[in-house]
Short mmCIF file of C-alpha atoms (C1' of nucleotides) in Angstrom, two decimals:
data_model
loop_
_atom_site.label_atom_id
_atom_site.label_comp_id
_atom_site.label_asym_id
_atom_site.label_seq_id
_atom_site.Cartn_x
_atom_site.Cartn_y
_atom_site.Cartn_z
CA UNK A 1 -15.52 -16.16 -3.40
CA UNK A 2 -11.43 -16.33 -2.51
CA UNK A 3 -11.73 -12.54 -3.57
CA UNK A 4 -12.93 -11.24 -0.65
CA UNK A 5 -9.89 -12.85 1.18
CA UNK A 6 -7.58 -11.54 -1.04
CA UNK A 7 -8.86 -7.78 -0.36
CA UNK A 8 -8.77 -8.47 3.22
CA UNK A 9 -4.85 -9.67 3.01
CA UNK A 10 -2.28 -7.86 4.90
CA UNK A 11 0.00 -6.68 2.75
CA UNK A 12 0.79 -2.56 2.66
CA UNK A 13 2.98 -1.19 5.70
CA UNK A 14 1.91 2.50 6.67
CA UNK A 15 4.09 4.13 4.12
CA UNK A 16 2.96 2.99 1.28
CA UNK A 17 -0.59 4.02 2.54
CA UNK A 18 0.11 7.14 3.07
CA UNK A 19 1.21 7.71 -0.37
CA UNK A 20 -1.86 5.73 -1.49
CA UNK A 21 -4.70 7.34 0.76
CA UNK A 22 -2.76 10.98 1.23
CA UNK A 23 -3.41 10.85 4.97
CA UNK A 24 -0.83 11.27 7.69
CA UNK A 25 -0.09 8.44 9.56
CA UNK A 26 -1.22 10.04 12.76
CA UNK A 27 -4.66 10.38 10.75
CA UNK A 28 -4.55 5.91 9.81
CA UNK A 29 -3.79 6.08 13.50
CA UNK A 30 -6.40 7.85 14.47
CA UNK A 31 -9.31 5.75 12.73
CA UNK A 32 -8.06 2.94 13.24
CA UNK A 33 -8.36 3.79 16.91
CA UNK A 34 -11.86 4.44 15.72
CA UNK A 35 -12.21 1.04 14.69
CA UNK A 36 -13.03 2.34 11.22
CA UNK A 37 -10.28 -0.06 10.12
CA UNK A 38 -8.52 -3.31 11.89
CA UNK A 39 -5.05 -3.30 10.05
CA UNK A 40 -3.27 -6.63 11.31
CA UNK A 41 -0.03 -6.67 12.88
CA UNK A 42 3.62 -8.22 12.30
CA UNK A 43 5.81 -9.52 14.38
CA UNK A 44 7.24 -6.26 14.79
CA UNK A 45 3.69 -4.68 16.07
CA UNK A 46 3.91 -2.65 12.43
CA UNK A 47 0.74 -2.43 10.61
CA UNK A 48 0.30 -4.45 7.59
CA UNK A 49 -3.00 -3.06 5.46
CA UNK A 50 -5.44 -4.61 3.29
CA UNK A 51 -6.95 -3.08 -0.08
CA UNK A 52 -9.90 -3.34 1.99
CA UNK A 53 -8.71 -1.33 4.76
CA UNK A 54 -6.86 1.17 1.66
CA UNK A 55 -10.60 1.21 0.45
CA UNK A 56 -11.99 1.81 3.72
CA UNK A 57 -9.54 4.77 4.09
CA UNK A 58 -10.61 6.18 1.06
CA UNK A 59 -14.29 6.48 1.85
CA UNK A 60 -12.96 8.04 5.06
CA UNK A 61 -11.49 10.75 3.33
CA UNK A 62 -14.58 11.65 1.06
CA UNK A 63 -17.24 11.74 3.64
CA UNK A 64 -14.15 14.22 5.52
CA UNK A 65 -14.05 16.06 2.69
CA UNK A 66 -18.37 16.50 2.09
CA UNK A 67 -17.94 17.89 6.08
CA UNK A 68 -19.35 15.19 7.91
CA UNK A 69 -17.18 14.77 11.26
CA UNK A 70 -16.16 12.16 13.00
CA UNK A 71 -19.08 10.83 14.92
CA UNK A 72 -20.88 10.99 11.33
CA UNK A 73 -18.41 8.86 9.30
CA UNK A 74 -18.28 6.54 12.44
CA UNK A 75 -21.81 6.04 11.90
CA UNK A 76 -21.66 5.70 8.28
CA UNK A 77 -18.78 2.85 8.37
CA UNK A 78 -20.14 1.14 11.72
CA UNK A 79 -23.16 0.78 10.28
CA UNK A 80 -21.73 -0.90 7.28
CA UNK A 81 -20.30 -2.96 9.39
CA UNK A 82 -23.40 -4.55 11.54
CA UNK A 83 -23.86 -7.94 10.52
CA UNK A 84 -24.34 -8.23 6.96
CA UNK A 85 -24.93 -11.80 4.78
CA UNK A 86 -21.91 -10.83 2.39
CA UNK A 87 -22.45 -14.28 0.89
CA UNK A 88 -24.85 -17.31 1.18
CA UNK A 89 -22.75 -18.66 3.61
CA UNK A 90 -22.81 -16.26 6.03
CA UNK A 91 -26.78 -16.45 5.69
CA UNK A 92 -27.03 -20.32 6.58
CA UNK A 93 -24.78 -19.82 9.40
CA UNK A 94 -27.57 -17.16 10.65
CA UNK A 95 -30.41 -19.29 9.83
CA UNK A 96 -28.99 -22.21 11.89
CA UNK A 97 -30.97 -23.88 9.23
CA UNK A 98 -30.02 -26.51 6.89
CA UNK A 99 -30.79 -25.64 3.47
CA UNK A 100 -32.13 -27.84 0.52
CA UNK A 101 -29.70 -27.61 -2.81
CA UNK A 102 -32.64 -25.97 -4.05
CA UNK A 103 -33.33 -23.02 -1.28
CA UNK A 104 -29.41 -22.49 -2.06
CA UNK A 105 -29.94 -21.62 -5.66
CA UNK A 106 -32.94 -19.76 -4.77
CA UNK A 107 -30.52 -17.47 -2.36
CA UNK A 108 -27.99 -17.35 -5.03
CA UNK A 109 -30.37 -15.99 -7.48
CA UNK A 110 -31.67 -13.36 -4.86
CA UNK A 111 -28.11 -12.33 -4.37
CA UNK A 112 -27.58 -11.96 -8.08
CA UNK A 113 -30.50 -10.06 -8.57
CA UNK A 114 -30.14 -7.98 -5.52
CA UNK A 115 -26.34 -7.18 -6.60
CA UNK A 116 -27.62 -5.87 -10.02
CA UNK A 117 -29.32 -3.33 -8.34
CA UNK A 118 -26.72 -1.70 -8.16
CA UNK A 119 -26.35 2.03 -6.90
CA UNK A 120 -29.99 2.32 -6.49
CA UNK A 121 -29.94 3.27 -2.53
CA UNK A 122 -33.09 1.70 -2.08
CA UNK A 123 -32.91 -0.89 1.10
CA UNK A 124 -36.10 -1.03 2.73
CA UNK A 125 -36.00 -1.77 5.84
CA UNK A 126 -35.18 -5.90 6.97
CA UNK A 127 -33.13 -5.99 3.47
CA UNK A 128 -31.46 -9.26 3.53
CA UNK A 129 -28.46 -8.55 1.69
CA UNK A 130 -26.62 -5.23 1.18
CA UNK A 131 -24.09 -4.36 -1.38
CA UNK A 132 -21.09 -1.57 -1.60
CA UNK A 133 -18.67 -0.53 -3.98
"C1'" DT B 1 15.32 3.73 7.53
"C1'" DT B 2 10.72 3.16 8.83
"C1'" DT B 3 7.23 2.74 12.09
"C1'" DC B 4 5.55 2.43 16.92
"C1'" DT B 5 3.73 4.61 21.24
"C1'" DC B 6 3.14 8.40 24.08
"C1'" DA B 7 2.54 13.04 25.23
"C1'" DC B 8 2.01 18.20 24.70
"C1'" DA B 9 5.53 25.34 24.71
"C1'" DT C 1 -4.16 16.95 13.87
"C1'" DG C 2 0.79 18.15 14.11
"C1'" DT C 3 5.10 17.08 16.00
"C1'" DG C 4 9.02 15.32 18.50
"C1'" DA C 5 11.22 11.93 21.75
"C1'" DG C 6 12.91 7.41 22.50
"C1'" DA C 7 12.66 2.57 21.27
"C1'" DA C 8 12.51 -1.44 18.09
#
DNA sequence: TTTCTCACA
DNA sequence: TGTGAGAA
C-alpha cells in the first residue's frame, strides 16, 4: 500500500501547520522534542511535515484537551508506536520465516477481518495486528 | 518573510 | 508555554 508513503511525505513547512493543527510552533517544537512526531528536515534545517505527523498533532491536541498531560499522551502515542505489523510485510520480516503463497492469503484475510473490526477497542493481549484511525 | 535555536525581567 | 534575539 503506496498510501502509507504518501501520508508519511514531507510536504507542510511549520506555518501551514500551525494554521492546520492551531498549535504554536513552540508547542510542534515541543513534541516533536517529545518524539511524538519526527518531521524531516530540508536543506535549510526547516521542518517539512507529513499528514501523518498533521494527524499525529491532532490526536495530541485532543488527549490535551480531555486533561491528560504530557507523560500521559507520551504514553498513549509511544505505545502506538512499539512495533506494530502495519502490513503483511512487516510480519514476514518478523517471522524471519518464509511464507507459502497460501499462509500469505491466510494473513491477508486476518488483516481484513481484523481491520473490519473497527472501533471495537478490544485487543487482547499478543494481538497481532492493531489498527487506528 | 519565514523559520530555526537558544534562553529567560 | 510565551516571547524575543540573532542568524539563515
Amino acid at each position: 500500500m503506496s498510501s502509507k508513503i504518501r501520508r508519511s511525505m514531507p510536504l507542510f513547512p511549520m506555518g501551514t501547520v500551525m494554521k492546520l493543527t492551531d498549535l504554536s510552533a513552540r508547542q510542534i517544537r515541543y513534541y516533536e522534542e517529545h518524539q511524538l512526531i519526527r518531521p524531516e528536515r530540508t536543506a535549510g534545517n526547516r521542518r517539512l511535515f507529513s499528514l501523518y505527523d498533521i494527524d499525529r498533532l491532532l490526536e495530541i491536541k485532543d488527549l490535551l484537551d480531555e486533561g491528560i498531560n504530557m507523560a500521559g499522551v507520551k504514553k498513549i502515542l509511544l505505545k502506538e508506536d512499539e512495533p506494530v505489523y502495519s502490513n503483511v510485510k512487516d510480519h514476514l520480516k518478523k517471522e524471519k520465516k518464509e511464507f507459502t503463497n497460501e499462509e500469505v492469503r491466510k494473513l491477508l484475510r486476518r488483516e481484513l477481518i481484523n481491520a473490519g473490526r473497527f472501533h471495537r477497542d478490544d485487543f487482547p493481549s499478543g494481538e497481532k495486528f492493531r489498527y487506528f484511525h
